[in-house]
Amino acid sequence: MTWSTPRVLRVVIFALLLAALAVPAQAEVSSEAEIKAAYLYNFTRFVEWEELPETSELSLCVLDDREFWDALQPISGRSAQGRTISLSLIEQFDRPESCQVLFVRSAAGRELSRIIEQATDAGIMTVSDIAGFVDNGGVIGYVKQGNVIRFEINLRAARASGLMVNSRLLELAVRVLR
């Protein structure tokens, strides 16, 4: 893949935007979990739901990953899609109606098919760092390229979940499954 100057510039601007918006000015984005949290916050800003419950909150659920939940704390109470982000650390995915975004950790791999199917039916944006996540029906998957964290998007899965992904986010993905 060749990178044009405008595309490189967009990637750099987006990365700077992530760093500026995701954490307080005094904090330093350093851990992998904090970088993923910054990405996740911006995913919520560039993805629209066809149907959202009648509430003022955008519920972000983290499935059994305390470290990532801790890294998300700076975005709790922030706004995305005109709604306030609320965070929930859940041990099992048994109430899909309580989430609009679900982060699935790698340990959930053996139940991944069931989780993705339920999340798709409930209109939930699924995000994970499980290898091959988007190939298995997840919406957004983190991938590591060297020391850089990037992401892939499964546009078919997003549409099946009733999600509309902004074209700017699609341009920044390292791979888009159409």
Coordinates of C-alpha atoms in Angstrom, one line a residue:
M1 CA 0.0 0.0 0.0
T2 CA 1.4 3.4 -0.9
W3 CA 0.7 6.3 1.4
S4 CA -0.1 9.7 -0.2
T5 CA 0.9 12.9 1.6
P6 CA -2.7 13.8 2.4
R7 CA -3.4 10.4 3.9
V8 CA -0.3 10.5 6.1
L9 CA -1.3 14.0 7.2
R10 CA -4.8 12.8 8.1
V11 CA -3.3 9.9 10.2
V12 CA -1.0 12.3 12.0
I13 CA -3.8 14.7 12.7
F14 CA -6.1 11.9 13.9
A15 CA -3.3 10.6 16.2
L16 CA -2.8 14.1 17.7
L17 CA -6.5 14.5 18.1
L18 CA -6.7 11.2 20.0
A19 CA -3.9 12.2 22.3
A20 CA -5.4 15.6 23.0
L21 CA -9.0 14.5 23.5
A22 CA -8.8 11.2 25.3
V23 CA -7.0 12.1 28.4
P24 CA -6.4 15.2 30.6
A25 CA -3.7 17.5 29.5
Q26 CA -1.4 16.6 32.3
A27 CA -1.5 12.9 31.7
E28 CA 0.8 11.1 29.3
V29 CA -0.6 8.5 27.0
S30 CA 1.9 5.7 27.6
S31 CA 0.4 2.3 28.2
E32 CA -1.1 0.1 25.6
A33 CA -4.4 0.1 27.5
E34 CA -4.5 4.0 27.5
I35 CA -3.8 4.2 23.8
K36 CA -6.6 1.7 23.1
A37 CA -8.9 3.7 25.4
A38 CA -8.1 6.8 23.4
Y39 CA -9.0 5.1 20.2
L40 CA -12.2 3.7 21.7
Y41 CA -13.4 7.1 22.8
N42 CA -12.9 8.4 19.3
F43 CA -14.6 5.3 17.8
T44 CA -17.7 6.4 19.7
R45 CA -17.5 9.8 18.1
F46 CA -17.2 8.5 14.5
V47 CA -19.8 5.7 14.6
E48 CA -23.5 6.3 14.7
W49 CA -26.2 3.9 15.9
E50 CA -29.4 3.5 13.9
E51 CA -31.3 2.9 17.1
L52 CA -30.3 4.0 20.6
P53 CA -32.4 3.6 23.7
E54 CA -34.2 6.6 25.0
T55 CA -31.5 7.6 27.5
S56 CA -28.9 10.4 27.7
E57 CA -26.1 7.8 28.2
L58 CA -23.9 5.9 25.8
S59 CA -23.1 2.8 27.8
L60 CA -19.6 1.3 27.3
C61 CA -19.2 -2.2 28.7
V62 CA -15.9 -3.9 29.3
L63 CA -16.0 -7.6 29.5
D64 CA -13.8 -8.9 32.4
D65 CA -10.8 -6.7 31.8
R66 CA -10.0 -4.5 34.9
E67 CA -6.8 -2.9 33.4
F68 CA -8.7 -1.7 30.3
W69 CA -11.6 -0.5 32.4
D70 CA -9.2 1.5 34.6
A71 CA -7.6 3.0 31.4
L72 CA -11.1 4.1 30.3
Q73 CA -11.8 6.1 33.5
P74 CA -10.7 9.5 31.9
I75 CA -13.5 9.2 29.3
S76 CA -16.3 8.5 31.8
G77 CA -18.7 11.4 31.8
R78 CA -17.4 12.7 28.5
S79 CA -19.7 13.3 25.6
A80 CA -20.1 11.3 22.4
Q81 CA -23.0 11.4 19.9
G82 CA -24.6 14.0 22.3
R83 CA -24.7 11.5 25.1
T84 CA -22.7 11.1 28.3
I85 CA -20.4 8.0 28.3
S86 CA -21.0 5.6 31.2
L87 CA -18.7 2.7 31.9
S88 CA -19.5 -0.8 33.2
L89 CA -17.1 -3.6 34.1
I90 CA -19.0 -6.8 33.5
E91 CA -18.0 -10.4 34.3
Q92 CA -20.3 -12.0 31.7
F93 CA -22.2 -10.7 28.7
D94 CA -25.7 -11.7 29.8
R95 CA -27.6 -8.4 29.4
P96 CA -26.8 -7.1 25.9
E97 CA -29.5 -4.4 26.2
S98 CA -27.4 -2.6 28.8
C99 CA -24.5 -1.8 26.4
Q100 CA -24.0 0.2 23.2
V101 CA -20.3 -0.6 23.0
L102 CA -18.7 -3.8 24.2
F103 CA -15.0 -4.4 24.6
V104 CA -14.2 -8.1 24.6
R105 CA -10.9 -9.2 26.0
S106 CA -8.9 -12.1 24.7
A107 CA -9.9 -14.5 27.5
A108 CA -13.4 -14.5 26.1
G109 CA -12.2 -16.2 22.9
R110 CA -13.9 -19.5 23.5
E111 CA -17.3 -17.8 23.8
L112 CA -16.6 -15.3 21.1
S113 CA -19.1 -16.5 18.5
R114 CA -22.0 -16.4 21.0
I115 CA -20.9 -12.9 22.3
I116 CA -20.6 -11.5 18.7
E117 CA -24.0 -13.0 17.7
Q118 CA -25.8 -11.5 20.7
A119 CA -24.1 -8.2 20.3
T120 CA -24.9 -8.0 16.6
D121 CA -28.6 -8.8 17.3
A122 CA -28.6 -6.0 20.0
G123 CA -27.0 -3.3 17.8
I124 CA -23.8 -3.2 19.8
M125 CA -20.4 -2.0 18.5
T126 CA -18.0 -4.7 19.4
V127 CA -14.3 -3.9 19.9
S128 CA -11.4 -6.2 20.8
D129 CA -7.7 -6.9 20.6
I130 CA -8.3 -10.6 19.9
A131 CA -6.3 -11.7 16.9
G132 CA -8.7 -12.1 13.9
F133 CA -11.5 -10.4 15.7
V134 CA -13.0 -8.6 12.6
D135 CA -12.6 -11.8 10.6
N136 CA -14.8 -13.5 13.1
G137 CA -17.6 -10.9 12.9
G138 CA -16.4 -8.3 15.4
V139 CA -16.9 -4.6 14.3
I140 CA -13.5 -3.1 15.3
G141 CA -10.3 -4.9 16.1
Y142 CA -7.0 -3.5 17.4
V143 CA -3.9 -4.8 15.7
K144 CA -0.3 -4.1 16.5
Q145 CA 2.1 -3.2 13.7
G146 CA 5.5 -3.2 15.3
N147 CA 5.1 -1.0 18.3
V148 CA 2.1 0.9 16.9
I149 CA -1.5 0.1 17.7
R150 CA -3.8 0.4 14.8
F151 CA -7.3 -0.9 14.0
E152 CA -9.3 -2.8 11.5
I153 CA -13.0 -2.4 10.7
N154 CA -15.5 -5.0 9.6
L155 CA -18.0 -2.9 7.7
R156 CA -20.4 -5.8 7.1
A157 CA -20.5 -6.5 10.8
A158 CA -21.1 -2.8 11.6
R159 CA -24.0 -2.7 9.2
A160 CA -25.5 -5.9 10.6
S161 CA -25.4 -4.3 14.0
G162 CA -27.1 -1.1 12.7
L163 CA -24.0 1.0 12.9
M164 CA -22.9 3.6 10.4
V165 CA -19.1 4.2 10.4
N166 CA -17.9 7.7 9.4
S167 CA -15.8 7.7 6.2
R168 CA -13.0 9.5 8.1
L169 CA -12.6 6.5 10.5
L170 CA -12.7 4.1 7.5
E171 CA -9.8 6.0 5.9
L172 CA -7.7 5.6 9.0
A173 CA -8.2 1.8 9.4
V174 CA -5.4 -0.4 8.3
R175 CA -8.0 -2.8 6.8
V176 CA -11.7 -2.6 6.1
L177 CA -13.7 -5.7 5.4
R178 CA -16.5 -4.6 3.1

